[in-house]
Amino acid sequence: MRSEAPVPPSVPFSVLDRSRTREGQDAGQSLRDTVDFARRAESLGYHRFWVSEHHSVPGVAGSAPTVLAAAVAAATSTIRVGTGGVMLPNHRPMVVAEQFGVLESLFPGRVDMGLGRSVGFTDGIRKALGQGKEAADEFPAQLDELLGWLSGEQTGYPQVHARPAEGLRIPAFVLATGRGAAVAARAGLPLVIAAVRGEEAMLRAVDDYRARFRPSAWGERPRVVLSGTVAIAATTEEARRILVPEAWSTAYSRTRGEFPPLRPAGAVPTASMTARERVLFDEAMSGHLYGTAEEVGLALEGLLKRSGADEFLVTTSTYDRTALYDSYRRLARLRGLAG
């Protein structure tokens, strides 16, 4: 029996860290952990390191992704750095262009611009951000405007320029589930997609994206970045435990309306869950790739072949950072990276 299953070596692996907070630690420590994580990911040979945008969420410290990306880029030297993503409906496109222009000017050739259409977790957050749910519908137009600020071709604001962004070729990506795939295809941009509605729905969205893709100045061919959780440990059960804190937080948020900090796996009250909580917890534990290196290698090989993905963005979070780093180290070894 093989100790490790082959995975197509041409597919790069990258990291998205959401700066998850942990019980007993403040948000500042979570942000410092993200910067430390980026250094480790670089040493292990990962291709990109992205950070996210969330507002008024107790379990996530990352609310200003371009600021955090600057700290990550300053602490590293070779890994690409970007956002997964900036939620464009929350911002004026010109300001986003300027922020990425500054990043690219400071760290030339290393900056990615991942963009999403989310508008906030609750009505209160959306109100504080000055947006309603309908703002997400403006994402395609905002994306066009943002790209126009970078190319210098925007016409809505004569004699106005987004400096130092104008003229810079900053790679842009569209984060999507199903609906957003068409936006990425129309804009001629790479698609970043996760199986939030199941693998079959994701693969249908990928097929639709490829069929609708329009070559553009930003991309001549469709590019697909799959996003998902991967957990590897010495045993299958140890790998499964890595998933427990995030699954509990997800179930908690869906029953109480608040996404909490991560708890240790051993402190998750699985025995006292209500029937509804148990269903949500089990759902949150499903659909991930976890197990030993051999088990995960086989699963990855199948998924990459079925999807034809160009890249895989690993999004694993857990309370135990030692176990988390060990999982990423084992995955790097499986992929034959520098680690």
Coordinates of C-alpha atoms in Angstrom, one line a residue:
M1 CA 0.0 0.0 0.0
R2 CA 1.3 3.5 -0.9
S3 CA 2.2 5.7 2.0
E4 CA 1.1 8.8 0.0
A5 CA -1.2 9.2 -3.0
P6 CA -0.1 11.2 -5.9
V7 CA -1.6 14.6 -6.5
P8 CA -1.0 16.5 -9.7
P9 CA 2.2 18.4 -9.0
S10 CA 1.3 21.3 -11.3
V11 CA -1.5 22.5 -9.0
P12 CA -0.2 25.1 -6.5
F13 CA -1.6 25.1 -2.9
S14 CA -2.3 28.4 -1.1
V15 CA -3.6 29.5 2.3
L16 CA -6.5 31.6 3.5
D17 CA -6.5 32.6 7.2
R18 CA -9.5 34.3 8.7
S19 CA -7.7 35.5 11.9
R20 CA -10.1 33.4 14.0
T21 CA -10.2 34.4 17.7
R22 CA -9.8 31.8 20.4
E23 CA -11.3 31.6 23.9
G24 CA -8.9 33.2 26.4
Q25 CA -7.1 35.2 23.7
D26 CA -7.7 38.8 22.5
A27 CA -8.1 39.9 18.9
G28 CA -4.6 41.4 18.8
Q29 CA -3.1 37.9 19.5
S30 CA -5.2 36.5 16.6
L31 CA -3.9 39.1 14.2
R32 CA -0.3 38.5 15.3
D33 CA -0.9 34.7 14.9
T34 CA -2.0 35.4 11.3
V35 CA 1.3 37.2 10.6
D36 CA 3.2 34.3 12.2
F37 CA 1.2 31.8 10.2
A38 CA 2.1 33.6 7.0
R39 CA 5.8 33.2 7.8
R40 CA 5.3 29.5 8.4
A41 CA 3.3 29.1 5.2
E42 CA 6.1 30.8 3.2
S43 CA 8.7 28.5 4.7
L44 CA 6.5 25.5 3.8
G45 CA 6.4 26.5 0.1
Y46 CA 2.7 27.6 -0.2
H47 CA 2.0 29.8 -3.2
R48 CA -0.3 32.6 -1.7
F49 CA -1.4 33.7 1.7
W50 CA -4.7 35.6 1.9
V51 CA -6.7 37.3 4.7
S52 CA -10.4 38.0 4.9
E53 CA -12.9 40.7 5.8
H54 CA -15.5 40.4 8.5
H55 CA -17.2 43.0 10.6
S56 CA -18.6 42.9 14.2
V57 CA -18.0 39.1 14.4
P58 CA -16.6 38.0 17.8
G59 CA -14.9 35.0 16.3
V60 CA -13.0 36.9 13.6
A61 CA -10.4 39.6 14.2
G62 CA -9.7 40.4 10.5
S63 CA -11.9 43.5 9.7
A64 CA -9.4 45.4 7.6
P65 CA -7.9 43.0 5.1
T66 CA -5.7 45.5 3.1
V67 CA -4.1 46.7 6.4
L68 CA -3.5 43.1 7.5
A69 CA -2.2 42.1 4.1
A70 CA 0.4 44.9 4.4
A71 CA 1.6 43.5 7.7
V72 CA 1.8 40.0 6.2
A73 CA 3.7 41.3 3.2
A74 CA 6.1 43.2 5.4
A75 CA 6.8 40.1 7.5
T76 CA 7.4 37.8 4.4
S77 CA 9.6 38.0 1.3
T78 CA 8.5 35.6 -1.4
I79 CA 4.9 34.3 -0.9
R80 CA 2.1 36.1 -2.7
V81 CA -0.1 38.1 -0.4
G82 CA -3.7 39.2 -0.8
T83 CA -7.3 39.2 0.3
G84 CA -9.9 36.5 0.3
G85 CA -11.4 38.9 0.1
V86 CA -12.3 42.5 0.2
M87 CA -16.1 42.7 0.2
L88 CA -16.6 45.3 -2.5
P89 CA -20.1 46.4 -1.7
N90 CA -18.8 47.7 1.6
H91 CA -16.4 50.2 -0.1
R92 CA -16.0 52.7 -2.8
P93 CA -14.2 51.1 -5.7
M94 CA -11.8 54.0 -6.1
V95 CA -10.7 53.6 -2.5
V96 CA -10.2 49.9 -2.9
A97 CA -8.1 50.6 -6.1
E98 CA -6.0 53.1 -4.2
Q99 CA -5.4 50.7 -1.3
F100 CA -4.2 47.9 -3.6
G101 CA -2.2 50.4 -5.5
V102 CA -0.3 51.2 -2.4
L103 CA 0.2 47.6 -1.5
E104 CA 1.5 46.7 -5.0
S105 CA 3.8 49.8 -5.0
L106 CA 5.3 48.7 -1.7
F107 CA 5.5 45.0 -2.5
P108 CA 5.7 44.8 -6.3
G109 CA 4.8 41.5 -8.0
R110 CA 3.5 39.9 -4.8
V111 CA -0.1 41.3 -4.3
D112 CA -3.4 39.7 -5.2
M113 CA -6.8 41.3 -5.1
G114 CA -9.5 38.8 -4.1
L115 CA -13.0 40.4 -4.2
G116 CA -16.4 39.3 -2.9
R117 CA -20.0 40.5 -2.8
S118 CA -21.0 39.9 0.9
V119 CA -22.6 42.8 2.7
G120 CA -22.5 41.9 6.3
F121 CA -23.7 39.2 8.8
T122 CA -26.7 41.0 10.3
D123 CA -29.0 43.9 9.6
G124 CA -27.2 46.0 12.2
I125 CA -23.8 45.5 10.7
R126 CA -25.1 46.3 7.2
K127 CA -26.7 49.5 8.6
A128 CA -23.4 50.5 10.2
L129 CA -21.6 49.9 6.9
G130 CA -24.2 52.0 5.1
Q131 CA -25.5 49.2 3.0
G132 CA -28.5 47.0 2.6
K133 CA -28.8 43.4 1.3
E134 CA -29.5 44.8 -2.2
A135 CA -25.9 46.3 -2.3
A136 CA -24.7 42.8 -3.3
D137 CA -26.6 43.2 -6.6
E138 CA -24.3 46.1 -7.5
F139 CA -21.2 43.9 -7.3
P140 CA -20.8 43.4 -11.1
A141 CA -20.9 47.2 -11.7
Q142 CA -18.6 47.9 -8.8
L143 CA -16.1 45.3 -10.1
D144 CA -16.2 47.0 -13.6
E145 CA -15.5 50.3 -12.0
L146 CA -12.7 49.0 -9.9
L147 CA -11.0 47.4 -12.9
G148 CA -11.5 50.7 -14.7
W149 CA -9.6 52.6 -12.0
L150 CA -6.7 50.2 -12.4
S151 CA -6.6 50.4 -16.2
G152 CA -7.3 54.1 -16.3
E153 CA -10.3 53.4 -18.5
Q154 CA -13.1 54.4 -16.1
T155 CA -15.3 57.1 -17.5
G156 CA -17.7 57.8 -14.7
Y157 CA -15.5 60.4 -13.1
P158 CA -13.6 62.5 -15.7
Q159 CA -10.2 63.8 -14.8
V160 CA -10.1 61.7 -11.6
H161 CA -7.4 59.1 -11.2
A162 CA -6.8 56.4 -8.6
R163 CA -3.2 56.9 -7.7
P164 CA -0.9 55.0 -7.3
A165 CA -3.1 52.2 -8.7
E166 CA -3.6 53.4 -12.2
G167 CA -1.6 51.4 -14.7
L168 CA -0.7 48.6 -12.3
R169 CA -1.5 45.0 -13.2
I170 CA -2.7 43.7 -9.9
P171 CA -4.2 40.1 -10.3
A172 CA -7.9 40.2 -9.5
F173 CA -10.0 37.2 -8.4
V174 CA -13.7 36.8 -7.8
L175 CA -14.9 34.9 -4.7
A176 CA -18.1 33.1 -5.5
T177 CA -20.5 30.3 -4.6
G178 CA -22.8 29.7 -7.6
R179 CA -24.2 33.0 -8.7
G180 CA -20.9 34.8 -8.6
A181 CA -19.3 32.4 -11.1
A182 CA -21.1 34.2 -13.9
V183 CA -19.7 37.5 -12.7
A184 CA -16.2 36.1 -12.9
A185 CA -16.8 34.7 -16.3
R186 CA -18.2 37.9 -17.7
A187 CA -15.3 39.9 -16.3
G188 CA -12.7 37.5 -17.6
L189 CA -11.3 36.9 -14.1
P190 CA -10.2 33.8 -12.1
L191 CA -12.9 32.2 -10.0
V192 CA -12.4 31.2 -6.3
I193 CA -15.1 28.8 -5.3
A194 CA -15.9 26.5 -2.4
A195 CA -18.4 23.6 -2.1
V196 CA -20.7 25.4 0.3
R197 CA -23.7 23.8 -1.4
G198 CA -22.1 20.5 -2.0
E199 CA -19.5 19.3 -4.5
E200 CA -22.0 18.6 -7.3
A201 CA -23.3 22.2 -7.2
M202 CA -19.8 23.5 -7.1
L203 CA -18.7 21.5 -10.1
R204 CA -21.8 22.7 -12.1
A205 CA -20.9 26.3 -11.3
V206 CA -17.3 25.6 -12.4
D207 CA -18.5 24.1 -15.7
D208 CA -20.8 27.1 -16.2
Y209 CA -18.0 29.5 -15.5
R210 CA -15.7 27.9 -18.1
A211 CA -18.5 27.8 -20.7
R212 CA -19.3 31.5 -20.2
F213 CA -15.8 32.8 -19.8
R214 CA -14.9 35.9 -21.9
P215 CA -11.2 36.5 -22.5
S216 CA -10.2 39.9 -21.2
A217 CA -7.2 42.1 -20.5
W218 CA -7.1 40.4 -17.1
G219 CA -7.1 36.8 -18.3
E220 CA -7.0 34.9 -21.6
R221 CA -8.5 31.7 -20.2
P222 CA -10.6 30.6 -17.3
R223 CA -8.8 29.8 -14.0
V224 CA -10.4 28.0 -11.1
V225 CA -9.2 28.1 -7.6
L226 CA -11.0 25.6 -5.3
S227 CA -11.3 26.6 -1.7
G228 CA -11.8 24.2 1.2
T229 CA -10.8 22.8 4.5
V230 CA -8.1 20.2 4.7
A231 CA -7.0 18.5 7.9
I232 CA -4.2 16.0 8.1
A233 CA -2.9 14.2 11.3
A234 CA -1.2 11.0 12.3
T235 CA -4.7 9.3 12.6
T236 CA -8.1 9.9 11.1
E237 CA -9.6 10.7 14.5
E238 CA -6.9 13.3 15.3
A239 CA -7.6 15.0 12.0
R240 CA -11.3 15.0 12.7
R241 CA -10.7 16.7 16.0
I242 CA -9.1 19.6 14.1
L243 CA -12.5 20.3 12.5
V244 CA -14.6 20.2 15.7
P245 CA -14.0 23.8 17.0
E246 CA -15.0 25.5 13.7
A247 CA -18.0 23.2 13.2
W248 CA -19.2 24.0 16.7
S249 CA -18.8 27.8 16.0
T250 CA -20.8 27.4 12.8
A251 CA -23.6 25.5 14.5
Y252 CA -23.7 28.0 17.3
S253 CA -23.9 30.9 14.9
R254 CA -26.9 29.3 13.1
T255 CA -28.9 28.8 16.3
R256 CA -27.9 32.0 18.2
G257 CA -27.1 34.5 15.5
E258 CA -23.5 35.1 16.7
F259 CA -20.3 33.6 15.4
P260 CA -18.2 32.9 18.6
P261 CA -14.5 32.5 19.3
L262 CA -13.1 29.0 18.8
R263 CA -13.2 26.6 21.8
P264 CA -10.9 23.6 22.4
A265 CA -12.2 20.5 20.7
G266 CA -12.5 18.8 24.1
A267 CA -14.6 21.6 25.5
V268 CA -17.2 21.5 22.7
P269 CA -20.5 20.3 24.4
T270 CA -21.4 17.6 21.9
A271 CA -23.2 15.5 24.6
S272 CA -25.6 18.3 25.5
M273 CA -26.5 19.6 22.0
T274 CA -30.1 20.0 21.1
A275 CA -31.4 18.0 18.1
R276 CA -31.2 21.1 15.9
E277 CA -27.7 21.9 17.1
R278 CA -26.6 18.3 16.4
V279 CA -27.9 18.4 12.9
L280 CA -26.1 21.7 12.2
F281 CA -22.9 20.5 13.8
D282 CA -23.0 17.3 11.7
E283 CA -23.6 19.4 8.6
A284 CA -20.6 21.6 9.5
M285 CA -18.4 18.6 10.0
S286 CA -19.2 17.2 6.6
G287 CA -17.8 18.0 3.1
H288 CA -14.2 18.5 4.3
L289 CA -11.0 16.6 3.4
Y290 CA -9.5 15.1 6.6
G291 CA -7.6 12.0 7.7
T292 CA -4.1 10.7 7.3
A293 CA -1.8 11.9 4.5
E294 CA -2.7 8.8 2.5
E295 CA -6.4 9.3 2.9
V296 CA -6.3 13.0 2.2
G297 CA -4.0 12.5 -0.8
L298 CA -6.4 10.1 -2.4
A299 CA -9.3 12.5 -1.8
L300 CA -7.4 15.5 -3.1
E301 CA -6.4 13.6 -6.2
G302 CA -10.0 12.7 -7.0
L303 CA -11.3 16.2 -6.4
L304 CA -8.6 17.9 -8.5
K305 CA -9.2 15.5 -11.4
R306 CA -13.0 15.9 -11.2
S307 CA -12.8 19.7 -11.1
G308 CA -9.7 20.4 -13.3
A309 CA -8.8 23.0 -10.7
D310 CA -5.8 25.3 -11.4
E311 CA -5.1 25.9 -7.7
F312 CA -6.3 24.9 -4.2
L313 CA -6.9 27.5 -1.4
V314 CA -6.8 25.8 2.0
T315 CA -9.0 27.5 4.6
T316 CA -8.6 25.3 7.7
S317 CA -9.1 26.9 11.2
T318 CA -9.0 25.4 14.6
Y319 CA -8.3 26.2 18.2
D320 CA -5.1 24.2 18.6
R321 CA -2.5 26.1 16.6
T322 CA 0.1 23.4 17.0
A323 CA -2.3 20.8 15.4
L324 CA -3.1 23.4 12.7
Y325 CA 0.5 24.1 11.8
D326 CA 1.2 20.3 11.8
S327 CA -1.6 19.8 9.4
Y328 CA -0.3 22.4 7.0
R329 CA 3.1 20.9 7.3
R330 CA 1.9 17.4 6.5
L331 CA 0.0 18.8 3.5
A332 CA 3.1 20.6 2.3
R333 CA 5.0 17.3 2.6
L334 CA 2.3 15.5 0.7
R335 CA 2.5 18.2 -2.0
G336 CA 6.3 18.0 -2.2
L337 CA 6.7 21.7 -1.3
A338 CA 9.7 23.2 0.4
G339 CA 8.5 22.0 3.9

